[in-house]
XYZ file of C-alpha atoms in Angstrom:
683
model
C 93.810 137.181 98.237
C 97.108 135.737 99.484
C 99.090 138.030 101.685
C 102.370 136.453 102.476
C 104.176 139.979 103.519
C 104.646 140.978 106.847
C 102.479 144.082 107.090
C 103.118 146.844 109.843
C 101.034 146.451 113.033
C 97.254 147.254 112.324
C 95.911 146.971 115.614
C 96.719 147.558 119.362
C 95.459 144.805 121.473
C 95.288 145.336 125.207
C 96.811 143.076 127.529
C 94.523 141.835 130.181
C 91.733 144.718 129.850
C 90.020 145.793 126.704
C 87.715 148.631 126.027
C 84.317 148.577 127.311
C 81.294 148.002 125.045
C 79.285 151.090 124.168
C 76.225 151.850 126.331
C 73.139 149.584 125.124
C 69.841 149.632 126.733
C 68.964 146.130 126.041
C 72.324 143.967 124.861
C 70.482 141.407 122.591
C 71.696 137.613 122.656
C 73.704 135.710 120.210
C 72.415 134.838 116.925
C 72.725 132.279 114.600
C 74.117 134.155 111.746
C 76.384 135.412 114.256
C 77.808 132.058 115.267
C 78.834 131.884 111.445
C 80.755 134.608 112.047
C 82.853 133.524 115.363
C 86.486 133.168 114.793
C 89.197 131.482 116.759
C 92.441 130.749 117.786
C 93.471 127.216 116.659
C 97.526 126.680 117.093
C 100.194 129.186 119.151
C 103.683 128.905 119.135
C 106.003 131.053 121.285
C 109.619 132.051 119.651
C 112.535 130.671 120.790
C 113.914 133.976 122.453
C 110.048 134.285 123.909
C 109.637 137.606 122.423
C 106.703 136.752 120.005
C 103.418 134.188 119.814
C 102.557 133.060 116.661
C 98.991 132.146 116.045
C 96.586 130.113 113.597
C 93.340 132.135 113.578
C 90.306 130.169 112.023
C 88.232 132.919 110.204
C 84.885 131.711 109.009
C 83.969 132.647 105.529
C 81.270 134.858 104.602
C 77.832 133.562 104.127
C 76.529 134.854 100.410
C 79.976 136.652 99.727
C 82.528 134.469 99.352
C 82.856 130.596 97.627
C 81.411 127.829 100.207
C 84.294 126.157 101.909
C 85.720 125.065 105.078
C 87.340 128.524 107.283
C 90.264 129.681 106.240
C 93.335 129.804 108.605
C 95.613 133.169 108.985
C 98.727 133.539 110.724
C 98.883 136.497 112.916
C 101.840 137.546 115.749
C 101.811 138.977 118.738
C 104.529 140.928 120.513
C 105.217 141.618 124.298
C 103.730 144.693 124.164
C 100.275 143.016 122.818
C 100.813 144.593 119.451
C 99.096 142.143 117.080
C 99.909 142.058 113.333
C 98.701 139.659 110.502
C 101.444 138.232 108.352
C 99.500 135.518 106.556
C 95.987 136.617 106.017
C 92.925 136.105 103.483
C 92.255 133.446 101.382
C 94.726 131.052 102.949
C 95.087 127.953 104.778
C 98.215 127.927 106.910
C 99.171 124.623 109.294
C 101.761 123.496 111.587
C 103.602 126.643 112.821
C 106.878 127.085 114.386
C 110.004 129.265 114.446
C 113.339 129.218 113.070
C 115.711 128.439 116.175
C 117.175 131.970 116.028
C 113.797 133.125 116.331
C 113.853 135.261 113.157
C 111.413 133.943 110.937
C 108.227 131.886 111.490
C 107.524 128.402 109.820
C 104.517 127.230 108.547
C 102.800 124.683 105.938
C 100.509 126.211 103.003
C 99.757 126.102 99.326
C 100.300 128.959 96.984
C 101.041 129.987 93.752
C 101.545 126.840 91.456
C 101.980 124.490 94.865
C 99.554 121.368 94.234
C 100.187 120.481 98.165
C 101.296 121.662 101.286
C 104.631 123.045 101.100
C 106.798 124.277 103.940
C 107.515 128.265 104.088
C 109.224 130.861 106.379
C 108.491 134.585 106.765
C 110.685 137.120 108.622
C 109.233 138.166 111.914
C 110.631 141.832 110.970
C 108.984 142.039 107.893
C 109.507 140.827 104.028
C 108.059 137.878 101.363
C 107.799 134.607 102.838
C 110.364 131.897 101.360
C 109.655 128.653 99.986
C 112.151 126.015 102.040
C 111.068 122.805 100.459
C 108.410 121.195 98.819
C 107.437 117.221 98.720
C 105.613 115.668 95.759
C 102.818 114.527 97.604
C 102.847 117.403 100.208
C 104.245 117.628 103.836
C 102.483 116.210 106.845
C 104.759 117.566 109.191
C 107.724 118.907 109.957
C 110.480 120.066 112.114
C 113.812 121.851 111.663
C 117.283 120.904 112.812
C 118.737 123.148 115.912
C 121.165 124.693 113.486
C 118.342 125.380 111.261
C 119.676 124.123 108.052
C 117.759 120.868 107.671
C 114.186 119.653 108.181
C 113.023 116.207 108.976
C 109.523 116.112 106.910
C 106.864 113.552 106.501
C 105.377 113.089 103.187
C 103.285 110.459 101.600
C 105.161 107.924 99.566
C 105.121 108.716 96.091
C 103.004 106.618 93.015
C 105.559 105.162 90.844
C 105.462 106.061 86.825
C 104.159 102.820 86.128
C 100.931 103.410 88.681
C 100.576 106.852 87.223
C 100.171 105.838 83.738
C 97.731 102.986 84.409
C 95.733 105.947 86.215
C 95.713 107.778 83.139
C 94.600 104.612 81.042
C 91.505 104.631 83.604
C 92.688 101.616 85.705
C 91.538 103.974 89.160
C 90.150 100.829 90.828
C 91.092 100.971 94.634
C 91.781 97.870 96.906
C 90.516 98.224 100.190
C 92.696 98.883 102.952
C 95.620 97.552 100.652
C 96.600 99.784 98.687
C 97.535 102.714 100.932
C 100.986 104.182 100.775
C 102.464 105.061 104.253
C 103.913 108.250 105.066
C 108.309 108.547 105.317
C 110.734 110.793 106.959
C 112.914 112.563 105.130
C 115.976 114.935 106.118
C 116.252 117.515 103.557
C 118.186 120.812 103.070
C 116.070 124.078 103.342
C 116.460 127.443 101.946
C 119.997 127.990 100.451
C 121.523 125.373 102.448
C 122.947 122.551 100.168
C 123.144 119.094 100.802
C 121.740 115.595 99.886
C 118.046 114.366 100.601
C 118.105 111.400 103.136
C 115.421 109.102 104.162
C 115.096 107.445 107.392
C 115.219 103.820 107.734
C 111.553 103.282 109.313
C 109.186 100.759 107.729
C 106.327 102.150 109.939
C 103.838 105.145 108.599
C 105.156 108.493 110.239
C 102.896 110.779 111.532
C 104.454 113.491 113.568
C 108.228 114.388 114.057
C 110.346 116.565 116.391
C 114.312 117.155 115.923
C 115.942 116.688 119.482
C 117.263 120.028 120.549
C 121.114 118.447 120.617
C 120.697 117.455 117.414
C 121.371 113.873 117.700
C 117.837 112.139 117.421
C 114.188 112.535 115.898
C 111.285 111.198 117.987
C 109.213 109.849 115.145
C 105.404 109.231 115.895
C 104.315 106.059 113.364
C 101.693 103.270 113.268
C 102.376 99.985 111.545
C 100.314 101.035 108.648
C 98.301 104.217 107.424
C 95.000 102.820 108.503
C 92.748 105.134 111.091
C 92.602 102.029 113.720
C 96.414 101.561 113.558
C 97.020 105.231 113.857
C 94.642 105.607 116.644
C 95.542 102.540 118.791
C 99.049 100.951 117.474
C 101.232 104.405 117.002
C 104.426 104.385 119.112
C 107.432 107.063 119.299
C 110.757 105.843 117.749
C 114.109 107.170 118.350
C 115.996 107.579 115.283
C 119.601 108.212 114.811
C 119.211 111.071 111.732
C 122.931 110.460 110.560
C 122.847 106.706 109.862
C 118.564 106.874 109.118
C 118.403 103.811 111.858
C 115.702 103.126 114.283
C 117.344 103.110 118.009
C 114.744 102.350 120.200
C 110.725 101.983 120.265
C 109.104 103.589 123.552
C 106.737 100.502 124.599
C 103.488 102.461 125.097
C 100.568 100.361 126.016
C 98.015 101.861 123.793
C 96.638 105.670 122.496
C 99.585 108.373 122.847
C 99.268 112.013 122.259
C 101.860 115.126 121.908
C 104.980 114.404 123.060
C 108.210 117.083 123.865
C 111.763 116.934 123.887
C 113.770 118.280 127.156
C 116.085 121.050 126.399
C 119.183 119.197 126.735
C 117.751 116.336 124.411
C 118.224 113.755 127.062
C 114.352 112.784 127.711
C 111.373 112.861 125.852
C 107.815 114.231 127.728
C 104.871 111.967 126.424
C 101.343 111.783 127.042
C 100.262 108.033 126.673
C 97.154 105.625 127.862
C 97.124 103.955 130.916
C 96.529 100.508 129.033
C 95.600 99.038 126.085
C 91.976 99.416 127.314
C 92.276 103.137 128.151
C 89.929 104.918 126.360
C 91.948 108.048 125.894
C 95.538 109.077 126.089
C 95.732 111.248 129.285
C 98.865 109.957 131.332
C 101.711 112.240 131.792
C 104.974 110.427 131.224
C 109.257 110.855 130.512
C 111.260 108.287 128.999
C 115.241 108.888 128.538
C 116.642 108.739 124.975
C 116.900 105.430 123.248
C 115.184 103.921 126.224
C 111.954 101.929 125.856
C 109.751 102.144 128.941
C 108.341 105.192 130.187
C 107.600 106.087 133.829
C 103.865 107.445 134.985
C 104.675 110.714 136.724
C 101.040 111.017 137.874
C 99.804 107.508 138.824
C 96.314 107.704 139.579
C 95.655 111.312 138.191
C 91.856 112.067 138.368
C 91.995 113.731 135.408
C 93.647 114.003 131.673
C 96.494 115.643 130.733
C 96.913 116.464 127.127
C 99.469 119.229 126.351
C 103.255 118.898 127.543
C 106.266 121.027 127.541
C 109.471 121.811 129.341
C 110.902 124.473 131.265
C 114.021 123.299 131.948
C 115.972 120.066 131.863
C 114.717 118.975 135.016
C 110.493 120.087 134.668
C 107.772 119.694 132.795
C 104.642 122.071 131.835
C 101.316 120.248 131.724
C 97.809 121.158 131.289
C 95.492 118.565 133.122
C 91.698 118.235 132.897
C 89.982 118.137 136.109
C 86.368 117.931 136.193
C 85.359 121.033 134.266
C 88.509 122.996 134.751
C 91.982 122.884 133.258
C 95.099 123.127 135.155
C 98.195 124.697 134.345
C 100.768 122.438 136.474
C 104.813 122.087 136.721
C 106.693 119.114 137.902
C 110.026 117.354 138.500
C 111.031 114.940 136.081
C 111.282 112.146 138.403
C 107.773 112.867 139.019
C 108.237 114.854 142.397
C 107.138 117.849 143.445
C 103.893 118.759 141.560
C 102.386 121.819 141.997
C 99.571 124.017 140.100
C 100.101 127.062 138.590
C 97.112 128.210 137.229
C 93.918 126.966 138.170
C 90.579 127.094 139.821
C 87.303 128.532 137.865
C 89.507 130.693 135.223
C 89.727 130.201 131.663
C 90.040 127.166 130.547
C 93.728 126.285 129.289
C 93.993 124.095 125.977
C 96.805 125.157 124.193
C 100.792 125.011 125.411
C 103.635 126.225 123.971
C 107.458 126.965 125.462
C 109.977 128.959 124.822
C 113.607 128.152 124.950
C 113.925 130.367 128.721
C 110.949 128.821 129.867
C 108.140 131.395 128.763
C 104.547 130.076 128.355
C 102.026 130.745 125.559
C 98.556 129.547 126.287
C 95.336 129.068 124.364
C 91.886 128.978 126.311
C 88.634 129.593 126.014
C 86.232 130.986 128.477
C 82.231 131.397 129.060
C 82.323 134.760 127.208
C 84.871 133.860 124.168
C 86.031 131.190 122.123
C 89.914 130.458 122.026
C 92.418 133.273 122.576
C 96.091 133.267 122.872
C 97.182 134.252 126.584
C 100.828 134.642 127.987
C 101.682 133.697 131.393
C 103.613 136.263 133.741
C 107.351 135.692 134.633
C 105.938 134.800 138.228
C 103.586 131.746 136.342
C 100.979 132.374 138.840
C 98.693 134.660 136.710
C 98.325 134.864 132.580
C 97.083 138.026 130.247
C 95.103 137.790 127.549
C 97.092 139.193 124.577
C 94.209 138.970 121.316
C 90.671 139.707 120.825
C 89.567 137.758 117.686
C 85.807 138.637 117.952
C 85.574 142.104 119.590
C 81.818 142.431 118.720
C 81.105 139.639 121.439
C 81.614 142.512 124.005
C 78.121 143.976 122.829
C 76.380 140.505 122.636
C 74.612 139.805 125.909
C 75.170 136.042 127.320
C 73.566 133.518 129.330
C 74.802 132.373 132.728
C 77.000 129.754 132.802
C 76.424 127.012 136.168
C 78.515 124.078 136.950
C 76.028 121.739 138.291
C 76.457 118.421 140.075
C 74.290 115.697 140.967
C 73.805 112.156 141.836
C 72.797 109.530 139.104
C 70.411 106.345 140.237
C 73.287 104.369 141.337
C 74.647 106.950 143.223
C 77.486 108.278 141.310
C 78.330 111.788 140.983
C 77.708 113.226 138.103
C 78.736 116.765 136.869
C 77.852 118.920 133.922
C 77.300 122.939 132.671
C 74.070 124.634 132.461
C 73.711 127.769 130.293
C 70.997 129.496 131.626
C 68.624 131.615 129.626
C 69.495 134.932 128.592
C 65.924 135.818 130.258
C 65.902 133.919 133.582
C 62.265 134.900 134.525
C 59.271 132.562 133.886
C 60.779 129.016 134.645
C 60.426 126.519 134.102
C 62.033 126.823 130.974
C 62.576 124.483 128.052
C 65.430 122.612 128.021
C 68.072 121.382 125.184
C 70.466 118.412 126.389
C 73.669 118.640 124.569
C 75.768 115.402 124.256
C 79.259 115.083 123.724
C 80.779 112.632 121.413
C 83.573 110.135 121.972
C 82.485 109.115 124.620
C 86.373 109.846 125.527
C 85.862 113.391 125.610
C 84.329 116.030 128.058
C 82.897 119.179 128.069
C 84.991 122.317 130.109
C 83.411 125.464 131.703
C 84.730 127.395 128.399
C 83.006 128.419 125.199
C 80.486 125.998 124.355
C 78.573 127.348 121.526
C 78.971 126.151 117.981
C 77.471 125.413 114.610
C 76.414 122.136 116.028
C 76.118 123.310 119.708
C 73.431 126.142 119.832
C 74.304 127.398 123.510
C 74.366 130.791 123.667
C 72.232 131.133 120.605
C 69.499 128.699 122.628
C 69.823 130.809 125.792
C 69.008 133.796 123.899
C 65.912 131.991 122.889
C 64.993 131.401 126.312
C 66.411 128.037 126.175
C 68.321 126.311 129.022
C 71.156 124.098 127.526
C 72.676 121.514 129.658
C 76.203 119.936 128.757
C 76.724 116.577 131.164
C 80.024 115.256 131.427
C 78.238 111.467 131.883
C 80.311 108.424 133.060
C 83.220 107.131 130.174
C 83.598 111.107 129.891
C 87.499 112.092 130.549
C 88.604 114.373 132.879
C 87.532 112.165 135.913
C 90.666 109.863 135.335
C 91.045 106.347 133.900
C 88.586 104.596 136.176
C 85.919 106.857 135.553
C 86.456 106.763 131.517
C 86.129 102.741 131.826
C 82.644 102.571 133.473
C 81.002 101.934 130.532
C 83.268 99.204 129.369
C 81.252 96.253 127.743
C 78.069 98.091 128.646
C 77.043 100.593 125.589
C 73.745 102.501 125.989
C 73.241 101.269 129.755
C 74.130 103.335 133.063
C 75.995 105.955 130.257
C 72.772 107.008 128.916
C 70.796 106.932 132.284
C 73.156 109.613 133.445
C 71.501 112.055 130.930
C 67.685 111.405 131.957
C 68.768 111.980 135.892
C 70.405 115.114 134.839
C 67.317 116.204 133.232
C 65.348 114.895 136.481
C 67.697 116.927 138.762
C 66.979 120.387 136.628
C 63.309 119.541 136.388
C 63.338 119.077 140.366
C 65.386 122.349 140.923
C 62.343 124.244 138.998
C 64.731 125.215 136.304
C 63.066 123.191 133.752
C 59.872 122.072 132.265
C 59.850 118.212 131.845
C 57.092 118.141 128.904
C 59.455 120.224 127.108
C 62.921 118.802 126.578
C 65.207 118.029 123.571
C 68.156 116.087 122.796
C 70.969 116.898 120.519
C 74.211 116.049 119.673
C 76.994 114.519 117.290
C 79.061 111.138 116.729
C 78.587 109.557 119.804
C 76.204 112.021 120.776
C 74.105 111.600 118.135
C 74.104 107.774 118.975
C 72.452 109.359 122.473
C 69.945 111.379 120.754
C 68.814 108.236 118.665
C 68.833 106.388 121.998
C 66.891 109.309 123.406
C 63.771 109.326 120.418
C 63.611 105.430 120.988
C 64.618 103.986 123.998
C 63.806 106.800 126.269
C 61.342 108.428 123.715
C 58.641 109.478 126.727
C 61.404 111.795 128.094
C 61.841 113.871 125.045
C 59.765 115.600 123.079
C 62.426 116.394 120.380
C 65.561 115.122 118.958
C 68.230 115.989 116.439
C 70.925 113.256 115.669
C 73.849 114.143 113.767
C 76.346 112.020 112.545
C 75.114 109.430 114.785
C 74.821 105.484 115.607
C 71.620 103.765 115.364
C 72.716 100.224 114.818
C 75.730 98.878 116.563
C 76.114 95.399 114.629
C 76.400 97.385 111.118
C 78.269 100.283 112.545
C 81.184 98.051 114.026
C 81.166 96.340 110.101
C 81.186 100.000 108.416
C 83.421 102.157 110.436
C 86.838 102.964 109.925
C 87.855 102.393 113.758
C 86.046 98.724 114.459
C 89.136 97.584 116.518
C 89.327 100.763 118.706
C 85.790 100.324 119.189
C 86.167 96.833 120.346
C 89.683 97.704 122.473
C 88.158 100.432 124.294
C 85.161 100.370 124.787
C 83.111 97.197 123.618
C 85.466 94.478 124.870
C 83.540 91.795 122.795
C 82.981 91.251 119.259
C 79.698 91.075 117.707
C 79.882 87.447 117.214
C 80.825 86.548 120.652
C 77.755 88.436 121.888
C 75.150 89.582 119.518
C 72.289 90.162 121.949
C 74.753 92.924 123.437
C 74.942 94.632 120.313
C 71.275 94.193 119.490
C 70.003 95.658 122.462
C 72.308 98.699 122.627
C 71.076 99.737 118.855
C 68.005 102.340 118.766
C 66.587 100.466 115.661
C 65.665 97.612 117.659
C 63.367 100.300 119.852
C 62.444 102.117 116.876
C 58.808 100.750 117.340
C 58.288 102.463 120.465
C 59.489 105.849 119.075
C 57.192 108.885 119.634
C 59.658 111.725 119.510
C 59.894 113.717 116.460
C 63.363 113.335 115.390
C 65.490 115.269 112.806
C 68.379 112.974 111.505
C 71.578 114.604 109.635
C 74.551 113.037 108.142
C 77.738 113.850 105.892
C 76.813 111.346 103.133
C 81.297 110.894 103.040
C 81.254 110.047 106.786
C 83.981 107.238 106.958
C 83.844 107.130 110.854
C 80.008 106.742 111.296
C 78.995 105.331 107.621
C 75.496 107.150 106.349
C 73.940 104.172 106.612
C 73.453 104.457 110.086
C 71.132 107.445 110.003
C 69.402 105.873 106.688
C 68.376 103.096 108.334
C 66.865 104.409 111.821
C 64.873 107.170 109.400
C 63.432 104.322 106.874
C 62.757 102.308 109.891
C 60.689 105.101 111.568
C 59.158 106.212 108.358
C 57.766 102.664 107.778
C 56.486 102.487 111.093
C 55.056 105.779 110.728
C 54.204 106.560 114.530
C 56.429 110.029 114.989
C 57.621 112.851 112.386
C 61.375 112.153 111.159
C 63.428 113.622 108.457
C 66.466 112.969 106.847
C 69.095 115.685 105.780
C 72.121 114.277 104.253
C 75.211 116.540 103.075
C 77.108 115.667 100.282
C 80.809 115.491 100.634
C 80.716 116.085 103.896
C 82.280 113.627 106.521
C 82.214 113.005 110.080
C 80.698 116.553 110.829
C 80.257 119.691 108.303
C 83.167 121.424 107.305
C 81.506 123.975 104.833
C 80.053 127.538 105.927
C 76.802 126.907 103.746
C 76.477 123.110 105.276
C 77.312 124.354 108.485
C 74.728 127.189 108.604
C 72.009 124.828 107.488
C 72.614 122.743 110.117
C 72.402 125.344 112.785
C 69.068 126.486 111.080
C 67.374 122.890 111.037
C 68.761 122.025 114.655
C 66.809 125.383 116.225
C 63.919 125.052 114.213
C 63.210 121.651 114.889
C 63.425 122.597 118.527
C 61.083 125.640 118.225
C 58.742 123.546 116.437
C 58.353 120.911 119.050
C 59.721 122.933 122.119
C 57.957 125.736 121.782
C 55.746 125.806 118.802
C 52.771 124.022 117.584
C 54.379 120.356 117.069
C 52.353 118.173 114.933
C 53.623 117.488 111.292
C 58.018 118.845 110.860
C 58.245 122.180 109.289
C 58.545 122.686 105.958
C 61.928 121.042 104.580
C 63.079 124.413 102.821
C 64.442 127.182 104.822
C 64.704 130.881 104.712
C 68.682 131.188 104.377
C 68.284 135.666 104.194
C 70.169 135.464 100.852
C 70.615 139.076 99.588
C 68.197 139.100 96.523
C 70.730 140.135 93.871
C 72.650 136.795 94.933
C 69.770 134.445 94.861
C 69.056 136.088 90.665
C 72.672 135.885 89.643
């Protein structure tokens, strides 16, 4: 049900302290069924006056009770006293939450009623019905309200002509690959009851996001030359636009990838996250640029970390979140790069969302080893933060495995860092191990919540496994130089780091070297395939999810070939066929002896499903190790639907149980017992 009326408070959320869980003699560990019930905060927005924090809550669909699909996303609001109430709840999907400048209404995108696409709505914070502010024929990608609240800058796809629509009705629905892609345009439109004409900005590039300057004079628009994934990732740039004339006044010349950006309160500067150079695998440098200028200034040159969130305390000071190692730091710095200081850091929660009010109040999202992402508010002294929400109160009754930060030396002497979740019952060591490898590789694990449908984490710990999450070379969180250590050398030292980490845990007496499994998705799936082929003698089981098996065809079928070349390979296949071949698990398939479960969405545009099909077929023909391929219809680069996610988590753990703790041999039966109620099975 759509519930778009602001409700009376129903839940009082205590600040900082929560009621203790009922006493239990033997608290049980997390189950796969409980993972399928976990909710988490996915977005936050503090009101301009700092009195309320709106947040989007991802609520998983109830298996066997609701129609299958992706998680719902609800709108909730917390006040200064910690009282939380739902504003848009139930079977809804809201996104892009914000506030009107007067702090009286919460804005968001959603579909309701007869809406065919995402539409802009606002709901009063004091109660009342949601009001439609603006709709576009092709839906709204992003929006930003003017400082007076009378207009909105909206981004929508360029609509098809009537002639094109008629031709499609007649059956001419062919696609001209990568050529008939329609761009996204920026329009300034009146909202609500305000009158006026729609105005289209004179920007030929395809718009990705937009922010209206606080002084009302400019729009900052992130746009790419063409609406192709490669262009969006690599070539997106920020443009300053005079909204009255519609003309672009400047383009910020960042050297590579860019991330989030935010206006200074006086509208004179923009804070933004950018890459250090064109070959930097990830944005992560904190920079500022004056309005209508073109050259940004790096405020933290040489930072051995990655900044991914930025906001402004006032016109002279910026807030930012920097990921450094397995921790995250909330910092403050002057606009000129001086007086950098840490406000919140250390071994506490991992800050990963940031929102700042007009008076400098700060709201954060954060995870911790014992909970998924929740809402926090920074105290007035900016030296502590209070947790305001508890989206999974039942977790208080679940026993969780202990987290430990592990550091070890790779074989060439480089220090590598990771997080180990110990088995819930730490007796009877050594333990079987699941090595969980992150994707990217421009990503990293932080010491927060590390359990999801594709990362068994605490559910595996409850079954007696140790689970290790290494940040191998090429990960983020250690600075640009560290993130480039695999450039032109895929599957070399970066994957050696994984085996070296396993050896470290074996030598420490924690892990049984004969019972080690490896799993991961995307680049982590690539590592899993590498572990099952090239490093087959080291792994007794592997689960490869949306992974890479053959580098040459990967480049030719992916939607990011230029990105792969520019920030990873640094050479094209026709320039060095041997590099691509030797780094492909497929070319090491004959030596494989590791039982491998392969999973893939059959609509994956990033890593084409033929990557999994090729490895499966080769291993099946060679016939020297158990192999199974599971395809998920309609799923892309990672499962989104509740049933697909649950199926994958069940298959992953059953494969590990069978080969690391069970009898091994032939694969377990391909059918699963989902625990579907009998009445549902018979419908």
